[in-house]
């Protein structure tokens, strides 16, 4: 079977990582999985031409708006994996909600990563319950053995090798709110010169990226790096004191799960998507304000026992709830059912 997997494919983004992982599962199962970037098509008719050219039997799309806008006249069966910002943010725009509603109505099945995403989707579209599945993301990490993050930081930013690095991995766009902590963190750095906040991620909004770079440039202790390859990014996490999340909203943060899998403590903003992954003080630390972040980060530096306990419990959580084997089984079964019209029996809803 030839499956066209439609997603944003910007390097180092969560949707891209998810798409590549699902594509690998389908290939391993004997299907021909073809990746397509939703930004490469300006209209549904242009995308339909691509479907015909590729000879695809079905489409598996990630994100109900970014990909859904291309599916309104799709000539083959398709299904949608909610990305997070679609059900959390894009529904606030009337025109985008209309587009998503049309795309969701014709989808053979729908997938959310967790119960809050599922509940939000049902609040928007109450009649989709029978075709909506919950499948947490499976996590696979592969740190590069040849990348020295501290050496890279010293060469690119002049950060001393023995520094405590708090790493924020996120595409540069408003919803990730990378500037939320920078001023308080810079104040902390001026008092304790060995702590640094390092922001790593691709530009997803050019105007906003320029604002971030301009702001960071004048703040001691805060640096911004170009995107890293997945393996190098995983190694950067391993070499950091903690992973930081400052997002306004999340579906299910791949970066948080990767850090947990790599036994790196996570200090994350207390928002619904993050609270599905982190129990404060057990699998990570949650903060409400920049001031609280600084207090928690400072305590983490002073308490090796706290770090050890958090990372151990976080790793156990990921192993128990974010198995790539379970994820593989779900998508292989659902894709098979999508073209056989047996999708409703392809698998039971999974929950976290």
mmCIF file with all atom_site columns, C-alpha atoms in Angstrom, residues 149 152-159 165-173 176-180 182 185 196-228:
data_model
loop_
_atom_site.group_PDB
_atom_site.id
_atom_site.type_symbol
_atom_site.label_atom_id
_atom_site.label_alt_id
_atom_site.label_comp_id
_atom_site.label_asym_id
_atom_site.label_entity_id
_atom_site.label_seq_id
_atom_site.pdbx_PDB_ins_code
_atom_site.Cartn_x
_atom_site.Cartn_y
_atom_site.Cartn_z
_atom_site.occupancy
_atom_site.B_iso_or_equiv
_atom_site.pdbx_formal_charge
_atom_site.auth_seq_id
_atom_site.auth_comp_id
_atom_site.auth_asym_id
_atom_site.auth_atom_id
_atom_site.pdbx_PDB_model_num
ATOM 1  C CA . UNK A 1 149 ? 27.654 20.563 22.958 1.00 0.00 ? 149 UNK A CA 1
ATOM 2  C CA . UNK A 1 152 ? 30.022 23.995 20.402 1.00 0.00 ? 152 UNK A CA 1
ATOM 3  C CA . UNK A 1 153 ? 28.744 26.594 22.866 1.00 0.00 ? 153 UNK A CA 1
ATOM 4  C CA . UNK A 1 154 ? 32.234 27.801 23.659 1.00 0.00 ? 154 UNK A CA 1
ATOM 5  C CA . UNK A 1 155 ? 33.062 28.141 19.966 1.00 0.00 ? 155 UNK A CA 1
ATOM 6  C CA . UNK A 1 156 ? 29.814 29.848 18.916 1.00 0.00 ? 156 UNK A CA 1
ATOM 7  C CA . UNK A 1 157 ? 28.837 31.875 22.014 1.00 0.00 ? 157 UNK A CA 1
ATOM 8  C CA . UNK A 1 158 ? 31.877 31.958 24.257 1.00 0.00 ? 158 UNK A CA 1
ATOM 9  C CA . UNK A 1 159 ? 30.068 30.062 27.029 1.00 0.00 ? 159 UNK A CA 1
ATOM 10 C CA . UNK A 1 165 ? 23.091 25.364 30.621 1.00 0.00 ? 165 UNK A CA 1
ATOM 11 C CA . UNK A 1 166 ? 19.290 25.530 30.582 1.00 0.00 ? 166 UNK A CA 1
ATOM 12 C CA . UNK A 1 167 ? 18.218 24.502 27.082 1.00 0.00 ? 167 UNK A CA 1
ATOM 13 C CA . UNK A 1 168 ? 15.014 25.717 25.419 1.00 0.00 ? 168 UNK A CA 1
ATOM 14 C CA . UNK A 1 169 ? 14.274 23.720 22.251 1.00 0.00 ? 169 UNK A CA 1
ATOM 15 C CA . UNK A 1 170 ? 11.472 25.242 20.179 1.00 0.00 ? 170 UNK A CA 1
ATOM 16 C CA . UNK A 1 171 ? 10.609 26.607 16.787 1.00 0.00 ? 171 UNK A CA 1
ATOM 17 C CA . UNK A 1 172 ? 10.681 30.394 16.926 1.00 0.00 ? 172 UNK A CA 1
ATOM 18 C CA . UNK A 1 173 ? 7.024  31.400 16.853 1.00 0.00 ? 173 UNK A CA 1
ATOM 19 C CA . UNK A 1 176 ? 6.325  28.875 22.012 1.00 0.00 ? 176 UNK A CA 1
ATOM 20 C CA . UNK A 1 177 ? 6.883  32.196 23.848 1.00 0.00 ? 177 UNK A CA 1
ATOM 21 C CA . UNK A 1 178 ? 10.709 31.912 23.961 1.00 0.00 ? 178 UNK A CA 1
ATOM 22 C CA . UNK A 1 179 ? 11.041 35.432 25.415 1.00 0.00 ? 179 UNK A CA 1
ATOM 23 C CA . UNK A 1 180 ? 8.913  34.655 28.486 1.00 0.00 ? 180 UNK A CA 1
ATOM 24 C CA . UNK A 1 182 ? 14.752 35.849 29.141 1.00 0.00 ? 182 UNK A CA 1
ATOM 25 C CA . UNK A 1 185 ? 17.076 34.723 33.510 1.00 0.00 ? 185 UNK A CA 1
ATOM 26 C CA . UNK A 1 196 ? 23.015 30.347 30.802 1.00 0.00 ? 196 UNK A CA 1
ATOM 27 C CA . UNK A 1 197 ? 19.748 30.053 28.904 1.00 0.00 ? 197 UNK A CA 1
ATOM 28 C CA . UNK A 1 198 ? 20.318 28.715 25.374 1.00 0.00 ? 198 UNK A CA 1
ATOM 29 C CA . UNK A 1 199 ? 17.478 28.797 22.817 1.00 0.00 ? 199 UNK A CA 1
ATOM 30 C CA . UNK A 1 200 ? 17.717 26.354 19.901 1.00 0.00 ? 200 UNK A CA 1
ATOM 31 C CA . UNK A 1 201 ? 15.225 26.023 17.072 1.00 0.00 ? 201 UNK A CA 1
ATOM 32 C CA . UNK A 1 202 ? 14.271 26.916 13.514 1.00 0.00 ? 202 UNK A CA 1
ATOM 33 C CA . UNK A 1 203 ? 12.653 30.174 12.450 1.00 0.00 ? 203 UNK A CA 1
ATOM 34 C CA . UNK A 1 204 ? 8.934  29.559 11.860 1.00 0.00 ? 204 UNK A CA 1
ATOM 35 C CA . UNK A 1 205 ? 7.952  33.243 11.810 1.00 0.00 ? 205 UNK A CA 1
ATOM 36 C CA . UNK A 1 206 ? 10.544 35.571 10.330 1.00 0.00 ? 206 UNK A CA 1
ATOM 37 C CA . UNK A 1 207 ? 9.273  38.773 11.929 1.00 0.00 ? 207 UNK A CA 1
ATOM 38 C CA . UNK A 1 208 ? 9.017  37.132 15.346 1.00 0.00 ? 208 UNK A CA 1
ATOM 39 C CA . UNK A 1 209 ? 12.458 35.544 14.929 1.00 0.00 ? 209 UNK A CA 1
ATOM 40 C CA . UNK A 1 210 ? 14.006 38.974 14.368 1.00 0.00 ? 210 UNK A CA 1
ATOM 41 C CA . UNK A 1 211 ? 12.320 40.209 17.542 1.00 0.00 ? 211 UNK A CA 1
ATOM 42 C CA . UNK A 1 212 ? 13.735 37.274 19.507 1.00 0.00 ? 212 UNK A CA 1
ATOM 43 C CA . UNK A 1 213 ? 17.244 37.796 18.146 1.00 0.00 ? 213 UNK A CA 1
ATOM 44 C CA . UNK A 1 214 ? 17.159 41.540 18.795 1.00 0.00 ? 214 UNK A CA 1
ATOM 45 C CA . UNK A 1 215 ? 15.956 41.023 22.365 1.00 0.00 ? 215 UNK A CA 1
ATOM 46 C CA . UNK A 1 216 ? 18.405 38.249 23.202 1.00 0.00 ? 216 UNK A CA 1
ATOM 47 C CA . UNK A 1 217 ? 21.344 40.169 21.760 1.00 0.00 ? 217 UNK A CA 1
ATOM 48 C CA . UNK A 1 218 ? 21.202 42.722 24.567 1.00 0.00 ? 218 UNK A CA 1
ATOM 49 C CA . UNK A 1 219 ? 20.653 40.252 27.424 1.00 0.00 ? 219 UNK A CA 1
ATOM 50 C CA . UNK A 1 220 ? 23.753 38.757 29.110 1.00 0.00 ? 220 UNK A CA 1
ATOM 51 C CA . UNK A 1 221 ? 23.427 35.050 29.847 1.00 0.00 ? 221 UNK A CA 1
ATOM 52 C CA . UNK A 1 222 ? 20.912 34.336 27.095 1.00 0.00 ? 222 UNK A CA 1
ATOM 53 C CA . UNK A 1 223 ? 22.017 32.950 23.735 1.00 0.00 ? 223 UNK A CA 1
ATOM 54 C CA . UNK A 1 224 ? 20.287 31.733 20.585 1.00 0.00 ? 224 UNK A CA 1
ATOM 55 C CA . UNK A 1 225 ? 21.664 29.026 18.292 1.00 0.00 ? 225 UNK A CA 1
ATOM 56 C CA . UNK A 1 226 ? 20.851 27.829 14.806 1.00 0.00 ? 226 UNK A CA 1
ATOM 57 C CA . UNK A 1 227 ? 18.872 24.566 14.632 1.00 0.00 ? 227 UNK A CA 1
ATOM 58 C CA . UNK A 1 228 ? 20.721 21.338 15.346 1.00 0.00 ? 228 UNK A CA 1
#
